[in-house]
PDB file of C-alpha atoms in Angstrom:
ATOM      1  CA  UNK A   1      -5.627  16.143  36.134  1.00 51.00           C
ATOM      2  CA  UNK A   2      -5.210  14.820  32.605  1.00 53.00           C
ATOM      3  CA  UNK A   3      -3.857  11.326  31.982  1.00 59.00           C
ATOM      4  CA  UNK A   4      -0.864  11.544  29.689  1.00 64.00           C
ATOM      5  CA  UNK A   5      -1.378   9.925  26.278  1.00 77.00           C
ATOM      6  CA  UNK A   6      -0.094   6.506  25.485  1.00 87.00           C
ATOM      7  CA  UNK A   7       0.513   7.638  21.901  1.00 90.00           C
ATOM      8  CA  UNK A   8       3.312   9.522  20.035  1.00 84.00           C
ATOM      9  CA  UNK A   9       3.242  11.514  16.920  1.00 82.00           C
ATOM     10  CA  UNK A  10       3.219   9.365  13.910  1.00 81.00           C
ATOM     11  CA  UNK A  11       6.438   9.751  11.879  1.00 82.00           C
ATOM     12  CA  UNK A  12       4.598  10.553   8.655  1.00 84.00           C
ATOM     13  CA  UNK A  13       2.833  13.381  10.427  1.00 85.00           C
ATOM     14  CA  UNK A  14       6.095  14.539  11.933  1.00 83.00           C
ATOM     15  CA  UNK A  15       7.730  14.468   8.650  1.00 85.00           C
ATOM     16  CA  UNK A  16       4.897  16.539   6.895  1.00 87.00           C
ATOM     17  CA  UNK A  17       5.025  19.100   9.782  1.00 86.00           C
ATOM     18  CA  UNK A  18       8.783  19.476   9.312  1.00 90.00           C
ATOM     19  CA  UNK A  19       8.423  20.094   5.763  1.00 90.00           C
ATOM     20  CA  UNK A  20       5.678  22.724   6.324  1.00 88.00           C
ATOM     21  CA  UNK A  21       7.794  24.382   8.949  1.00 89.00           C
ATOM     22  CA  UNK A  22      10.812  24.676   6.728  1.00 90.00           C
ATOM     23  CA  UNK A  23       8.913  25.533   3.578  1.00 91.00           C
ATOM     24  CA  UNK A  24       9.866  29.309   3.313  1.00 92.00           C
ATOM     25  CA  UNK A  25      13.593  28.603   4.094  1.00 93.00           C
ATOM     26  CA  UNK A  26      13.553  25.762   1.275  1.00 92.00           C
ATOM     27  CA  UNK A  27      11.366  27.337  -1.446  1.00 94.00           C
ATOM     28  CA  UNK A  28      11.328  31.067  -0.698  1.00 93.00           C
ATOM     29  CA  UNK A  29       7.422  30.960  -0.011  1.00 93.00           C
ATOM     30  CA  UNK A  30       5.703  30.070   3.213  1.00 93.00           C
ATOM     31  CA  UNK A  31       3.211  27.320   3.391  1.00 91.00           C
ATOM     32  CA  UNK A  32       0.305  29.832   3.486  1.00 92.00           C
ATOM     33  CA  UNK A  33       1.671  31.569   0.278  1.00 93.00           C
ATOM     34  CA  UNK A  34       1.868  28.251  -1.540  1.00 94.00           C
ATOM     35  CA  UNK A  35      -1.678  27.262  -0.454  1.00 92.00           C
ATOM     36  CA  UNK A  36      -3.097  30.602  -1.775  1.00 93.00           C
ATOM     37  CA  UNK A  37      -1.169  30.090  -5.100  1.00 93.00           C
ATOM     38  CA  UNK A  38      -2.546  26.554  -5.472  1.00 93.00           C
ATOM     39  CA  UNK A  39      -6.139  27.689  -4.514  1.00 93.00           C
ATOM     40  CA  UNK A  40      -5.920  30.357  -7.303  1.00 93.00           C
ATOM     41  CA  UNK A  41      -5.465  27.516  -9.906  1.00 94.00           C
ATOM     42  CA  UNK A  42      -8.812  26.035  -9.163  1.00 92.00           C
ATOM     43  CA  UNK A  43      -7.274  22.478  -9.121  1.00 93.00           C
ATOM     44  CA  UNK A  44      -9.420  20.085  -7.044  1.00 90.00           C
ATOM     45  CA  UNK A  45      -7.506  16.949  -6.465  1.00 91.00           C
ATOM     46  CA  UNK A  46      -4.359  16.310  -4.586  1.00 90.00           C
ATOM     47  CA  UNK A  47      -2.807  14.569  -7.644  1.00 93.00           C
ATOM     48  CA  UNK A  48      -3.573  17.596  -9.940  1.00 94.00           C
ATOM     49  CA  UNK A  49      -2.141  19.805  -7.422  1.00 93.00           C
ATOM     50  CA  UNK A  50       1.157  17.691  -6.963  1.00 93.00           C
ATOM     51  CA  UNK A  51       1.586  17.477 -10.643  1.00 95.00           C
ATOM     52  CA  UNK A  52       1.117  21.268 -11.079  1.00 95.00           C
ATOM     53  CA  UNK A  53       3.502  22.193  -8.445  1.00 95.00           C
ATOM     54  CA  UNK A  54       6.224  19.651  -9.721  1.00 95.00           C
ATOM     55  CA  UNK A  55       5.796  20.807 -13.321  1.00 95.00           C
ATOM     56  CA  UNK A  56       5.306  24.562 -12.961  1.00 94.00           C
ATOM     57  CA  UNK A  57       7.487  25.089  -9.901  1.00 95.00           C
ATOM     58  CA  UNK A  58      10.054  22.250  -9.988  1.00 95.00           C
ATOM     59  CA  UNK A  59       9.102  21.141  -6.577  1.00 93.00           C
ATOM     60  CA  UNK A  60      10.094  17.893  -5.082  1.00 93.00           C
ATOM     61  CA  UNK A  61       7.449  15.281  -4.561  1.00 92.00           C
ATOM     62  CA  UNK A  62       7.346  15.536  -0.723  1.00 91.00           C
ATOM     63  CA  UNK A  63       7.198  19.161  -0.829  1.00 92.00           C
ATOM     64  CA  UNK A  64       4.456  19.296  -3.499  1.00 92.00           C
ATOM     65  CA  UNK A  65       2.543  16.689  -1.573  1.00 90.00           C
ATOM     66  CA  UNK A  66       2.504  18.620   1.677  1.00 88.00           C
ATOM     67  CA  UNK A  67       1.413  21.789  -0.145  1.00 91.00           C
ATOM     68  CA  UNK A  68      -1.276  19.901  -2.137  1.00 90.00           C
ATOM     69  CA  UNK A  69      -2.674  18.087   1.032  1.00 87.00           C
ATOM     70  CA  UNK A  70      -2.591  21.245   3.164  1.00 88.00           C
ATOM     71  CA  UNK A  71      -4.528  23.285   0.599  1.00 90.00           C
ATOM     72  CA  UNK A  72      -7.997  21.998   1.850  1.00 85.00           C
ATOM     73  CA  UNK A  73      -7.014  22.379   5.473  1.00 84.00           C
ATOM     74  CA  UNK A  74      -5.791  19.751   7.771  1.00 78.00           C
ATOM     75  CA  UNK A  75      -7.196  18.115  10.754  1.00 77.00           C
ATOM     76  CA  UNK A  76      -4.863  17.931  13.753  1.00 81.00           C
ATOM     77  CA  UNK A  77      -3.341  14.578  14.535  1.00 83.00           C
ATOM     78  CA  UNK A  78      -5.727  13.053  17.134  1.00 89.00           C
ATOM     79  CA  UNK A  79      -4.471   9.561  18.138  1.00 91.00           C
ATOM     80  CA  UNK A  80      -7.046   9.105  20.785  1.00 92.00           C
ATOM     81  CA  UNK A  81      -9.938  10.112  18.410  1.00 91.00           C
ATOM     82  CA  UNK A  82      -8.585   7.672  15.826  1.00 92.00           C
ATOM     83  CA  UNK A  83      -8.620   4.905  18.270  1.00 95.00           C
ATOM     84  CA  UNK A  84     -12.199   5.780  19.295  1.00 94.00           C
ATOM     85  CA  UNK A  85     -13.274   5.702  15.650  1.00 94.00           C
ATOM     86  CA  UNK A  86     -11.599   2.369  15.034  1.00 95.00           C
ATOM     87  CA  UNK A  87     -13.309   0.669  18.071  1.00 96.00           C
ATOM     88  CA  UNK A  88     -16.806   2.239  17.848  1.00 95.00           C
ATOM     89  CA  UNK A  89     -20.071   0.460  17.254  1.00 95.00           C
ATOM     90  CA  UNK A  90     -19.920  -3.316  16.650  1.00 93.00           C
ATOM     91  CA  UNK A  91     -16.072  -3.285  17.259  1.00 95.00           C
ATOM     92  CA  UNK A  92     -16.238  -1.913  20.666  1.00 95.00           C
ATOM     93  CA  UNK A  93     -16.248  -5.289  22.228  1.00 94.00           C
ATOM     94  CA  UNK A  94     -12.642  -5.628  20.818  1.00 95.00           C
ATOM     95  CA  UNK A  95     -11.381  -2.554  22.874  1.00 95.00           C
ATOM     96  CA  UNK A  96     -10.384  -4.529  26.005  1.00 93.00           C
ATOM     97  CA  UNK A  97      -8.214  -6.846  23.814  1.00 93.00           C
ATOM     98  CA  UNK A  98      -6.528  -3.897  22.125  1.00 95.00           C
ATOM     99  CA  UNK A  99      -6.034  -2.037  25.400  1.00 95.00           C
ATOM    100  CA  UNK A 100      -4.309  -5.028  27.125  1.00 94.00           C
ATOM    101  CA  UNK A 101      -2.266  -5.654  24.033  1.00 95.00           C
ATOM    102  CA  UNK A 102      -1.109  -2.072  23.779  1.00 96.00           C
ATOM    103  CA  UNK A 103      -0.063  -2.062  27.488  1.00 95.00           C
ATOM    104  CA  UNK A 104       1.988  -5.211  26.934  1.00 95.00           C
ATOM    105  CA  UNK A 105       3.582  -3.849  23.770  1.00 95.00           C
ATOM    106  CA  UNK A 106       4.470  -0.589  25.362  1.00 96.00           C
ATOM    107  CA  UNK A 107       5.952  -2.489  28.359  1.00 95.00           C
ATOM    108  CA  UNK A 108       8.484  -4.059  25.977  1.00 94.00           C
ATOM    109  CA  UNK A 109      10.832  -1.177  26.198  1.00 93.00           C
ATOM    110  CA  UNK A 110      11.113   2.545  26.748  1.00 93.00           C
ATOM    111  CA  UNK A 111      11.825   2.845  22.991  1.00 93.00           C
ATOM    112  CA  UNK A 112       8.418   1.590  21.893  1.00 95.00           C
ATOM    113  CA  UNK A 113       5.814   4.107  20.482  1.00 94.00           C
ATOM    114  CA  UNK A 114       2.275   3.670  19.426  1.00 95.00           C
ATOM    115  CA  UNK A 115       1.053   5.965  16.678  1.00 93.00           C
ATOM    116  CA  UNK A 116      -2.341   5.345  15.383  1.00 94.00           C
ATOM    117  CA  UNK A 117      -3.264   5.466  11.735  1.00 90.00           C
ATOM    118  CA  UNK A 118      -6.925   5.487  10.608  1.00 88.00           C
ATOM    119  CA  UNK A 119      -7.334   1.767  10.573  1.00 92.00           C
ATOM    120  CA  UNK A 120      -4.781   0.172  12.745  1.00 94.00           C
ATOM    121  CA  UNK A 121      -2.291   0.981  15.566  1.00 95.00           C
ATOM    122  CA  UNK A 122       1.254   0.279  15.036  1.00 95.00           C
ATOM    123  CA  UNK A 123       3.968  -0.236  17.622  1.00 95.00           C
ATOM    124  CA  UNK A 124       7.357   1.072  16.460  1.00 92.00           C
ATOM    125  CA  UNK A 125      10.795   1.825  17.277  1.00 88.00           C
ATOM    126  CA  UNK A 126      12.366   3.223  14.130  1.00 80.00           C
ATOM    127  CA  UNK A 127      10.079   0.906  12.123  1.00 88.00           C
ATOM    128  CA  UNK A 128       6.786  -0.742  12.811  1.00 91.00           C
ATOM    129  CA  UNK A 129       7.157  -4.202  14.433  1.00 94.00           C
ATOM    130  CA  UNK A 130       3.612  -4.996  15.416  1.00 95.00           C
ATOM    131  CA  UNK A 131       0.192  -3.727  14.540  1.00 96.00           C
ATOM    132  CA  UNK A 132      -3.172  -4.018  16.151  1.00 96.00           C
ATOM    133  CA  UNK A 133      -6.146  -4.030  13.730  1.00 95.00           C
ATOM    134  CA  UNK A 134      -9.803  -4.575  14.445  1.00 96.00           C
ATOM    135  CA  UNK A 135     -10.227  -6.517  11.132  1.00 93.00           C
ATOM    136  CA  UNK A 136     -13.855  -7.708  11.884  1.00 94.00           C
ATOM    137  CA  UNK A 137     -16.629  -7.036  14.425  1.00 94.00           C
ATOM    138  CA  UNK A 138     -15.344 -10.045  16.315  1.00 95.00           C
ATOM    139  CA  UNK A 139     -11.590 -10.290  15.527  1.00 95.00           C
ATOM    140  CA  UNK A 140      -8.646  -8.100  16.492  1.00 96.00           C
ATOM    141  CA  UNK A 141      -5.625  -9.063  14.480  1.00 96.00           C
ATOM    142  CA  UNK A 142      -2.231  -8.783  15.917  1.00 96.00           C
ATOM    143  CA  UNK A 143       0.340  -8.389  13.036  1.00 96.00           C
ATOM    144  CA  UNK A 144       4.096  -9.103  13.623  1.00 96.00           C
ATOM    145  CA  UNK A 145       7.146  -8.255  11.632  1.00 94.00           C
ATOM    146  CA  UNK A 146       8.839 -11.530  11.567  1.00 95.00           C
ATOM    147  CA  UNK A 147      10.587 -12.139   8.250  1.00 92.00           C
ATOM    148  CA  UNK A 148      11.946 -15.715   7.871  1.00 91.00           C
ATOM    149  CA  UNK A 149       9.835 -17.108  10.735  1.00 92.00           C
ATOM    150  CA  UNK A 150       7.892 -20.272   9.966  1.00 93.00           C
ATOM    151  CA  UNK A 151       4.190 -20.079  11.044  1.00 93.00           C
ATOM    152  CA  UNK A 152       3.396 -22.288  14.034  1.00 92.00           C
ATOM    153  CA  UNK A 153       0.435 -22.576  16.404  1.00 92.00           C
ATOM    154  CA  UNK A 154      -1.860 -19.694  15.869  1.00 95.00           C
ATOM    155  CA  UNK A 155       0.741 -17.642  14.111  1.00 95.00           C
ATOM    156  CA  UNK A 156      -0.227 -17.569  10.439  1.00 95.00           C
ATOM    157  CA  UNK A 157       1.181 -15.602   7.408  1.00 94.00           C
ATOM    158  CA  UNK A 158      -0.341 -12.207   6.827  1.00 92.00           C
ATOM    159  CA  UNK A 159      -0.522  -9.786   3.961  1.00 82.00           C
ATOM    160  CA  UNK A 160      -2.270  -6.333   3.838  1.00 77.00           C
ATOM    161  CA  UNK A 161      -2.437  -5.857   7.526  1.00 81.00           C
ATOM    162  CA  UNK A 162      -1.586  -2.347   7.465  1.00 75.00           C
ATOM    163  CA  UNK A 163       2.068  -2.400   6.698  1.00 78.00           C
ATOM    164  CA  UNK A 164       4.245  -4.256   4.140  1.00 84.00           C
ATOM    165  CA  UNK A 165       6.576  -5.133   6.959  1.00 88.00           C
ATOM    166  CA  UNK A 166       3.893  -7.245   8.713  1.00 94.00           C
ATOM    167  CA  UNK A 167       4.606 -10.924   7.748  1.00 95.00           C
ATOM    168  CA  UNK A 168       2.402 -12.784  10.331  1.00 96.00           C
ATOM    169  CA  UNK A 169      -0.595 -12.460  12.377  1.00 96.00           C
ATOM    170  CA  UNK A 170      -2.714 -13.997  15.203  1.00 96.00           C
ATOM    171  CA  UNK A 171      -6.400 -13.261  15.353  1.00 95.00           C
ATOM    172  CA  UNK A 172      -7.984 -12.790  18.781  1.00 95.00           C
ATOM    173  CA  UNK A 173     -11.620 -12.674  19.774  1.00 93.00           C
ATOM    174  CA  UNK A 174     -11.341 -12.443  23.538  1.00 90.00           C
ATOM    175  CA  UNK A 175      -9.056 -11.101  26.241  1.00 88.00           C
ATOM    176  CA  UNK A 176      -8.485 -14.765  27.347  1.00 90.00           C
ATOM    177  CA  UNK A 177      -6.689 -15.430  24.167  1.00 93.00           C
ATOM    178  CA  UNK A 178      -3.939 -13.078  25.029  1.00 93.00           C
ATOM    179  CA  UNK A 179      -1.580 -15.671  26.418  1.00 94.00           C
ATOM    180  CA  UNK A 180       2.193 -16.765  26.588  1.00 94.00           C
ATOM    181  CA  UNK A 181       2.126 -17.424  22.842  1.00 95.00           C
ATOM    182  CA  UNK A 182       0.989 -14.102  21.983  1.00 95.00           C
ATOM    183  CA  UNK A 183       3.380 -12.518  24.382  1.00 94.00           C
ATOM    184  CA  UNK A 184       6.221 -14.565  22.950  1.00 95.00           C
ATOM    185  CA  UNK A 185       5.560 -13.356  19.381  1.00 96.00           C
ATOM    186  CA  UNK A 186       5.349  -9.732  20.659  1.00 96.00           C
ATOM    187  CA  UNK A 187       8.783  -9.985  22.267  1.00 95.00           C
ATOM    188  CA  UNK A 188      10.197 -11.837  19.222  1.00 94.00           C
ATOM    189  CA  UNK A 189       8.962  -9.055  16.813  1.00 95.00           C
ATOM    190  CA  UNK A 190      10.484  -6.429  19.156  1.00 94.00           C
ATOM    191  CA  UNK A 191      13.846  -8.296  19.533  1.00 92.00           C
ATOM    192  CA  UNK A 192      14.132  -8.780  15.679  1.00 88.00           C
ATOM    193  CA  UNK A 193      13.362  -5.159  15.055  1.00 83.00           C
ATOM    194  CA  UNK A 194      16.190  -4.310  17.469  1.00 74.00           C
ATOM    195  CA  UNK A 195      18.692  -6.327  15.316  1.00 68.00           C
ATOM    196  CA  UNK A 196      17.517  -4.500  12.161  1.00 59.00           C
TER     197      UNK A 196
END
């Protein structure tokens, strides 16, 4: 019996899939027809392809981007594989911290979804409110979307922690550091996202 995944489909992936599925209806050509047309140009980079599709076919940016990115083939979204890759090798010792935090984050409400990216795992409702990122070999950062909150205790300001929405972080090196302070900020970020 397979265990159900803790992960949902990342909204960006779902958006690209929806554009691809509606391509023929919107443009008159299927995604496969567009891919063959782009391949015939010999353009190599995604940027060159997007520019050409916009210029020569007056496609919108998102539509052109989907065609350009799908031209070289596309790996299926594999959240479990992304997490394994994030926590492999020297960062594997951080996995118990991540797993405990993920469980606590998902327990905040039935509307919480985890949808891994290549370097971090966000928790989101409509927007990201928490991210988990194995920043170094010994530190897992928990980033929080807490605009207007003054840092206190272990909570410090954060920039570049996966999402522009993330304003603060707490760095954790062991499972023992997942305490009432961390849980309080998880809940605060969840509640603040509910208001927004």
